[in-house]
Structures are given as structure tokens and as C-alpha cells.
Short mmCIF file of C-alpha atoms in Angstrom, two decimals:
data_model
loop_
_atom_site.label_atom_id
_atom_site.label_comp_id
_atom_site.label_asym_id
_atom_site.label_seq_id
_atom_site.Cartn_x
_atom_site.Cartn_y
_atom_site.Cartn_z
CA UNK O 1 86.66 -39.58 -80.15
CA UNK O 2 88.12 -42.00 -77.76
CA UNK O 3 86.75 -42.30 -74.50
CA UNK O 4 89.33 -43.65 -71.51
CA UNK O 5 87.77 -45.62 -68.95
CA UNK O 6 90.10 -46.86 -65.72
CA UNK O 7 88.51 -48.79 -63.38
CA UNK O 8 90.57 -50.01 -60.09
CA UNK O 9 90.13 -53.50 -58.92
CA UNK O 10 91.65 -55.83 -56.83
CA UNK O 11 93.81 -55.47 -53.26
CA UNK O 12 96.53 -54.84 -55.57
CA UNK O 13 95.25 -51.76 -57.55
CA UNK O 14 95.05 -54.12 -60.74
CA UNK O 15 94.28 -51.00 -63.50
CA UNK O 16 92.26 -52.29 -66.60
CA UNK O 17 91.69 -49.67 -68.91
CA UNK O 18 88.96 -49.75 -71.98
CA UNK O 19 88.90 -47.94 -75.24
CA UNK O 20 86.12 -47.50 -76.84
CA UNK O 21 84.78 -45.75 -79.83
CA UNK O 22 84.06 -45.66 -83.46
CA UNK O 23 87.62 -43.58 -84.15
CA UNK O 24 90.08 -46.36 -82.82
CA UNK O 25 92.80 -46.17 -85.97
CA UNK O 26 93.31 -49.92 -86.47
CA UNK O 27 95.44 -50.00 -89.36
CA UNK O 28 93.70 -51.71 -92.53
CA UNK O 29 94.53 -52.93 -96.20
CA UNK O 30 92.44 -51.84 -98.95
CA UNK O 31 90.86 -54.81 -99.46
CA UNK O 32 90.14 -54.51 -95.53
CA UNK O 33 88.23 -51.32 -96.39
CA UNK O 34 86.38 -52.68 -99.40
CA UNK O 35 85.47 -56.33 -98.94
CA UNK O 36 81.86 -56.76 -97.71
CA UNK O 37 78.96 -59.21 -97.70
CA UNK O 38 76.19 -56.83 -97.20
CA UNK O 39 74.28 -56.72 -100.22
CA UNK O 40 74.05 -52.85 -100.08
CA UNK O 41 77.88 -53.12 -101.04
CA UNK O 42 79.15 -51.08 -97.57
CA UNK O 43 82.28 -51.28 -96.15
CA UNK O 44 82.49 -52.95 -92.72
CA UNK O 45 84.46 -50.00 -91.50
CA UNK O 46 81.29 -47.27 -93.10
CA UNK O 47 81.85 -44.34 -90.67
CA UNK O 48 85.08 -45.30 -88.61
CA UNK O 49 88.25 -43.77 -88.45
CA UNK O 50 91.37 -45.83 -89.13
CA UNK O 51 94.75 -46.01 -90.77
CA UNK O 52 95.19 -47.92 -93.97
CA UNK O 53 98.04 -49.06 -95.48
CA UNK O 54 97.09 -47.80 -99.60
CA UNK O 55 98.18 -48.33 -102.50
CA UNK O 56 99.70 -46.96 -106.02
CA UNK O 57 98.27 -43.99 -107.30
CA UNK O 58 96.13 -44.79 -110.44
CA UNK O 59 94.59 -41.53 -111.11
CA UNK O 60 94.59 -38.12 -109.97
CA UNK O 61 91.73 -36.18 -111.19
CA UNK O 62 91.17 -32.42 -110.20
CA UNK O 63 87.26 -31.62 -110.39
CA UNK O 64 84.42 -31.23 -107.60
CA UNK O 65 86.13 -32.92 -105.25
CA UNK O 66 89.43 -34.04 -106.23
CA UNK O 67 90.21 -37.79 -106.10
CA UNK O 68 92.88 -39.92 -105.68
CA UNK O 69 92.67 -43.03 -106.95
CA UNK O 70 94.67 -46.27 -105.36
CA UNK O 71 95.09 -49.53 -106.28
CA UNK O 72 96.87 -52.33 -104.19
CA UNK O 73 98.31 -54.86 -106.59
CA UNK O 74 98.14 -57.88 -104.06
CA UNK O 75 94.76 -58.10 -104.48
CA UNK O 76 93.02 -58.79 -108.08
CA UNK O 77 89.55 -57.86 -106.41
CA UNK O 78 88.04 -55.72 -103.76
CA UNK O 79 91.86 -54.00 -104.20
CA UNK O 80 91.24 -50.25 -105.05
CA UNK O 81 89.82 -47.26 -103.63
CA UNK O 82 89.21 -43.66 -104.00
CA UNK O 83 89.97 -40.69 -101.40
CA UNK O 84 87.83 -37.67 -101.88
CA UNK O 85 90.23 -34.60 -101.24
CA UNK O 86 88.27 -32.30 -98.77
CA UNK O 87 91.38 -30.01 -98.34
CA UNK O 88 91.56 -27.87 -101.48
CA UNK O 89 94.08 -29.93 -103.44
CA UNK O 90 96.55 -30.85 -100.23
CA UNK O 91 96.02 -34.56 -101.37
CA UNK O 92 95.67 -33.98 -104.59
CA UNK O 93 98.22 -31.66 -105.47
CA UNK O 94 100.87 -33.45 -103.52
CA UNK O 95 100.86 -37.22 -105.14
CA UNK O 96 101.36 -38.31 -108.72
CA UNK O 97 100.50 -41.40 -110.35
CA UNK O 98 102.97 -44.47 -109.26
CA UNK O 99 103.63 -43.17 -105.76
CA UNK O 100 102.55 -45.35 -103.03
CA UNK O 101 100.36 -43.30 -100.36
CA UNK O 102 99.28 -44.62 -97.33
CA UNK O 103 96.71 -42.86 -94.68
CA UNK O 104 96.45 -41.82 -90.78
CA UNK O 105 93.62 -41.10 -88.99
CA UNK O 106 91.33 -40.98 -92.36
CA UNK O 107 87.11 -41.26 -92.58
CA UNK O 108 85.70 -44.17 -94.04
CA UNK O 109 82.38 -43.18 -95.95
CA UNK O 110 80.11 -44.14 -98.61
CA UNK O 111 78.08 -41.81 -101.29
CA UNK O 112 75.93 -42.74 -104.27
CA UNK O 113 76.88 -46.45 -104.27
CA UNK O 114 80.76 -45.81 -103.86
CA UNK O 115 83.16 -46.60 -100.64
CA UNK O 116 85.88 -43.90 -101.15
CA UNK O 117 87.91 -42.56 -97.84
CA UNK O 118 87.72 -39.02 -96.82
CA UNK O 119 90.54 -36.93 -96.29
CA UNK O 120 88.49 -34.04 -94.94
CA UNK O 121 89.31 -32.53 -91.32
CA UNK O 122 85.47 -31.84 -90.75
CA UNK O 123 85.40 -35.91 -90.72
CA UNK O 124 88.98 -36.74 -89.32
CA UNK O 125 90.85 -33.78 -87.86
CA UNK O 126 93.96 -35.84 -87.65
CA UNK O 127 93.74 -37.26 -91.04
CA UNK O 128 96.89 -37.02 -92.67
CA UNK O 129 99.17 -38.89 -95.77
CA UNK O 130 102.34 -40.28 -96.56
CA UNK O 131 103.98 -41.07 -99.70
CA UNK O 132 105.89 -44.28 -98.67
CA UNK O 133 107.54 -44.73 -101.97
CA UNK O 134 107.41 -43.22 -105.79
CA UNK O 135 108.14 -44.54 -109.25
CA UNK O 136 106.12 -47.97 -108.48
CA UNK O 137 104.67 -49.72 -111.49
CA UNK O 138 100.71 -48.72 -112.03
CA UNK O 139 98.93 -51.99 -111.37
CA UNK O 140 98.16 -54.05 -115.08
CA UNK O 141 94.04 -53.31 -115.50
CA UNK O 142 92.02 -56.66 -115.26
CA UNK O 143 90.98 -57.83 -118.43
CA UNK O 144 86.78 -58.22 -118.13
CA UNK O 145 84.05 -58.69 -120.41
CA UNK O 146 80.60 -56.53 -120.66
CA UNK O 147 78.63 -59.22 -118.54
CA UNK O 148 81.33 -58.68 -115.41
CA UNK O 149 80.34 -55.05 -115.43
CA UNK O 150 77.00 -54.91 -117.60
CA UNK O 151 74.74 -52.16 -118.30
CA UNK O 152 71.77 -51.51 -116.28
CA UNK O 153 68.47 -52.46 -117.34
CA UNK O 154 65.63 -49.65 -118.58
CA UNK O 155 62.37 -49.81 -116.32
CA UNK O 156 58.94 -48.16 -116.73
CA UNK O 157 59.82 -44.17 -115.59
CA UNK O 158 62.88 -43.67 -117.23
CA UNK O 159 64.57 -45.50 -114.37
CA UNK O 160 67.89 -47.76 -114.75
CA UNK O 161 68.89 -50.12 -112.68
CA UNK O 162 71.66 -52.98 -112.45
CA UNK O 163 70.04 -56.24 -111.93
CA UNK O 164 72.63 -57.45 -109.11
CA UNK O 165 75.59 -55.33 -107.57
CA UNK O 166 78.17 -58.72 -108.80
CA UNK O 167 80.83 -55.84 -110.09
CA UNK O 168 81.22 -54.85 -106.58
CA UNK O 169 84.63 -56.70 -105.96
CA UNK O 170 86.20 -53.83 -109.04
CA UNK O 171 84.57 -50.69 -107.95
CA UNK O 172 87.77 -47.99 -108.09
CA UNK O 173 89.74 -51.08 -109.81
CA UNK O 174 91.47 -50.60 -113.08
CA UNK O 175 89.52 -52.48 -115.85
CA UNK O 176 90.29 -53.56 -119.73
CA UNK O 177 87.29 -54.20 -121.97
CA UNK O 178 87.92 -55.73 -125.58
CA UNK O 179 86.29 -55.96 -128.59
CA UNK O 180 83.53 -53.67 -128.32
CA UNK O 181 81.86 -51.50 -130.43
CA UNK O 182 80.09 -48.22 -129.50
CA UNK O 183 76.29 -48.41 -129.85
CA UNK O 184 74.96 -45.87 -128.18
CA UNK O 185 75.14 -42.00 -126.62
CA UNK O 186 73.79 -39.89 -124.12
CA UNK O 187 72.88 -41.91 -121.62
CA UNK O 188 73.10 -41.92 -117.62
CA UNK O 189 72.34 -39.50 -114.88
CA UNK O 190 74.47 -36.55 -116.65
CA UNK O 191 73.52 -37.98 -120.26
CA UNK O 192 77.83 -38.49 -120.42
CA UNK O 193 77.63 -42.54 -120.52
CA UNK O 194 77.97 -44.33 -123.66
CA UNK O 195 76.94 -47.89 -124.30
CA UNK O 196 79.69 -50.50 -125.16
CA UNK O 197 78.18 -53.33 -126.84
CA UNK O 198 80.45 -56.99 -126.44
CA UNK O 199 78.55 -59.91 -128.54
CA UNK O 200 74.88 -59.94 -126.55
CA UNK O 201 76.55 -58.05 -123.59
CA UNK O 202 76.58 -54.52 -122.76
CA UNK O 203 78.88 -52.47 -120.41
CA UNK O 204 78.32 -48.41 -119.90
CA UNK O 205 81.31 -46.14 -119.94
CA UNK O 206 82.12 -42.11 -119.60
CA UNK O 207 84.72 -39.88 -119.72
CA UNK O 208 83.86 -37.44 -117.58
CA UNK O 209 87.66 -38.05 -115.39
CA UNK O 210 89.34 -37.97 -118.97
CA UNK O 211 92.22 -35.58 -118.91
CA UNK O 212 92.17 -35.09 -123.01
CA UNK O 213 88.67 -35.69 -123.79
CA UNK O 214 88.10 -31.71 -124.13
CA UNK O 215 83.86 -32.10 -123.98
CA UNK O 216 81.52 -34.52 -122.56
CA UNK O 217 83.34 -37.45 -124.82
CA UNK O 218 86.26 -38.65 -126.32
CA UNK O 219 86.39 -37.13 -129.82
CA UNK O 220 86.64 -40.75 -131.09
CA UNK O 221 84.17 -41.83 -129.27
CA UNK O 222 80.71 -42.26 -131.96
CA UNK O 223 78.27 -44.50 -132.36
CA UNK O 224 79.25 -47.29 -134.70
CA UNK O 225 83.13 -46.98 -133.54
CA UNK O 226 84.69 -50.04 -132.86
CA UNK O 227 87.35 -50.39 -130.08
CA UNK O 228 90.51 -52.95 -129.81
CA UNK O 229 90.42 -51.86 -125.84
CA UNK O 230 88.66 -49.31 -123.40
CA UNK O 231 90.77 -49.11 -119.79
CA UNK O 232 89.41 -47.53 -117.01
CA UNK O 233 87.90 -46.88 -113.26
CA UNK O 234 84.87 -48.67 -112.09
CA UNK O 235 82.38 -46.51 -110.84
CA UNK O 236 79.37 -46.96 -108.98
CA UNK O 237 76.69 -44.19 -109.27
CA UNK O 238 73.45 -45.01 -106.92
CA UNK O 239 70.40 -42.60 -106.49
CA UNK O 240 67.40 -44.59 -106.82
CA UNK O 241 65.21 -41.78 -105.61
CA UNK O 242 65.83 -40.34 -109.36
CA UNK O 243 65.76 -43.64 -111.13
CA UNK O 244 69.49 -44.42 -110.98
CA UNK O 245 71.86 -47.35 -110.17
CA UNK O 246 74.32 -48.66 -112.27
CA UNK O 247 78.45 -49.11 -113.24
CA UNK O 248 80.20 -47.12 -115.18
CA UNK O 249 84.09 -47.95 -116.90
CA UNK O 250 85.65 -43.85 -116.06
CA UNK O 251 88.44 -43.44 -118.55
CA UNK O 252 91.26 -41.41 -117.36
CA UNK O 253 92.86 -40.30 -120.77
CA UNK O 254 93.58 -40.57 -124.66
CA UNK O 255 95.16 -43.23 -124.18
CA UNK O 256 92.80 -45.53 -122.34
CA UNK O 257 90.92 -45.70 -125.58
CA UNK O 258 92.29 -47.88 -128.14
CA UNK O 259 90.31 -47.88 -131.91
CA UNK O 260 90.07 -50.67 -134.16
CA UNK O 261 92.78 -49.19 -136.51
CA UNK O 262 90.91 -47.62 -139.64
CA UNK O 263 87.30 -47.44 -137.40
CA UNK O 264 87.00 -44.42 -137.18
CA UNK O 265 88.32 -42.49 -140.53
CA UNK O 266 86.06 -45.11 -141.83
CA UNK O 267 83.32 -43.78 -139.91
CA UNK O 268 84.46 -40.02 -140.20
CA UNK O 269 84.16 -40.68 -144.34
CA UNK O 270 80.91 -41.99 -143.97
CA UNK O 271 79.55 -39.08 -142.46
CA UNK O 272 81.48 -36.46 -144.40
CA UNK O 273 80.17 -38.53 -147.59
CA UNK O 274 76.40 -38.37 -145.98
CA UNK O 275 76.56 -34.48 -145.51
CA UNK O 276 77.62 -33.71 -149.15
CA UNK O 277 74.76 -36.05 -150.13
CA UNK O 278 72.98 -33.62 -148.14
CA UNK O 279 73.88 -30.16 -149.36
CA UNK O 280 73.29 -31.42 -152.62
#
């Protein structure tokens, strides 16, 4: 909390006063919140308390922990973030995708590799939202490749780890991958990811925060499917005490998954053909 300190000085009973503490609500920009140095990837503001100004509403997904998802279009990097709804839904319930929410009062934290804001009383007690506007254009997703988000390398152990943390500046961001071609299945932490092969370069994705997946994937999603486009969330997952730190592309629905058109019947016939060889 804030403390007030007045001290009296002077013949004239001069007042200065001094406010101090971590919970001062300085009001910050997304990119405020996310933009760092620090090689661990922190925010500056890890652990304070301030207002920030938000952004369009990218995603809302309702799971453990519901999330909001924001993205502030003025900034091509280091310009989206995810609040963690601590309130049973109160958040998350209450905004829809294209509404521009901004924050009071609200926790800035960090977990497994991922700055996200808190709206959880237990953190903030005067945390609270505002929808400043609805309707607003989702942001266009940034167009990378595999190498601005790659894959994490396999080490002795069964551990998995990124060899740098340059994707930092498009964690929470919206993100377009093209031209890739599944290669790979149950991989990651929850054995959800699936490998996206570009050329040499390799990106991970999941679809875990999928709306219409129905099951731990996509149903087009199959090794040897090839993809015009894959959209999604950058996420961070970090637990090296179990082996683990890498980037994930989250997609959010159908949608976000466009197939090279004919990919997968073509694959589908293959493996139809391959069973009747089979039962033969």
C-alpha cells in the first residue's frame, strides 16, 4: 500500500509530502508493461500495481484461469498481453473480442516464462476494468517465419530448451506462419504441441485455447498436412526444473488454420487406402 509521509520544514510550515511504495498506479501502455532488457524476459513493472491503458481484445478463452487477451495496434512488438481472470469470469464474461479494455489498479506478474496482468483482488483489491470502446478492428497478425519463433532444441534427459528468448518482443502477440507443413505430434509439456516444419526451420504450435478443436488437436491437424497459414498467440511456457522452456503459436479457432487446399483429403485417402491394405 501507500505509505504518506509529511514532514514540516521551514519558518513557514513548508509541507513536503512523499509517496512511496510498490502500488503507486502510474498509468502504462502495453508495451510499457512488456518491453524489457533483462534477459530473463521480466517486465520492469514484475510485482507493481498500476493502471494501463490496454488494448483490443484478441481472445477470450474460458479454461483454468480465464484469459483475456489484448493487443495494442501502435506497437508491432512488445504490443500484447494477457490478464489472468482471478474473479470467476467478471473479466472474462464481461468483454468480447474487438472491445477496447483498459485497467485500474491491476497486478503486474510473471508465471512460467509469461508477463500477463492479474485481475485478482488477493493481488490488487482495487483492480478494476473498463471497456473504453467496442466494435474496434482485431489487430492484422504479424506475418513471421519458423526461425522468429523456432522450436526448442532436445537435450540429454528429455529436456527442451529454446536456444535464446529472441521471440520475446511477440509473446501474447498475434502471429501468421506460412508455408508449413506438419511434421510432427505429441510433443511439449502436455504432449499437445505439434511441430511446424518451414524449409530447415521449425516453429511448435497447440491448440489447447482452440474454441472448435473438440480434443487435444485440430482434426486437420496430422502429420504430413501441409498448411497455406497457421494464426495465433505466442506463448511462453518455462519450467526448467522439469526440462521445459520453449514458444508455442496458441491457435484460437477453426479458422486460424488454413490447409493447403486438397492436403488433407489427400492425406485422409492415403490412410483410408493403407487400412484396407491392412484388413486385407
Amino acid at each position: 500500500m501507500r505509505a504518506l509521509c509529511v514532514f514540516r520544514l521551514g519558518l513557514w510550515g513548508l509541507i513536503l509530502v512523499v509517496l512511496a511504495g510498490t502500488s503507486y498506479a502510474a498509468d502504462l501502455s502495453i508495451y510499457d508493461v512488456q518491453y524489457t532488457t533483462d534477459a530473463s524476459g521480466n517486465s520492469p513493472y514484475y510485482g507493481e500495481i498500476h493502471n494501463v491503458l490496454g488494448g483490443v481484445v484478441t481472445h477470450v478463452w474460458h479454461g483454468f484461469n480465464d484469459r483475456v487477451y489484448l493487443q495494442d495496434p501502435a506497437n508491432p512488438t512488445w504490443g500484447a498481453i494477457v490478464v489472468k481472470d482471478g474473479e470467476g469470469g467478471e473479466l472474462s464474461n464481461n468483454v468480447n473480442v474487438g472491445d477496447w479494455v483498459s485497467f485500474a489498479d491491476i497486478y503486474i506478474d510473471e508465471s512460467r516464462g509469461t508477463t500477463f496482468l492479474q485481475y485478482r483482488r488477493s493481488d490488487a483489491p482495487d483492480v478494476g476494468f473498463t471497456v473504453e470502446s467496442t466494435g474496434n478492428a482485431v489487430p492484422d497478425a504479424l506475418v513471421l517465419t519458423a526461425a522468429d519463433i523456432p522450436a526448442p532444441l532436445e537435450y540429454a534427459g528429455d529436456e527442451w530448451y529454446v536456444l535464446n528468448h529472441d521471440a520475446e518482443p511477440y509473446e501474447s502477440m498475434m502471429v501468421t506462419l506460412e508455408d508449413v507443413v506438419v511434421t510432427q505430434l505429441g510433443l511439449g509439456k502436455a504432449d499437445d504441441n505439434y511441430e511446424l516444419s518451414q524449409g530447415s526451420d521449425i516453429a511448435w504450435a497447440a491448440d489447447y485455447m482452440n474454441v472448435d478443436a473438440g480434443g487435444l488437436y485440430d482434426p486437420r491437424i496430422a502429420t504430413g498436412v501441409e498448411l497455406l497459414s497457421i494464426t495465433g498467440v505466442v506463448e511462453q511456457y518455462t519450467k526448467t526444473s522439469d526440462g521445459w522452456d520453449y514458444y508455442q503459436l496458441v491457435t484460437r479457432s477453426a479458422a486460424d488454420i488454413v490447409p493447403e487446399p486438397g492436403s488433407v483429403a489427400f492425406l485422409a485417402a492415403g490412410i483410408i487406402l493403407l487400412v484396407r491394405r491392412w484388413r486385407r
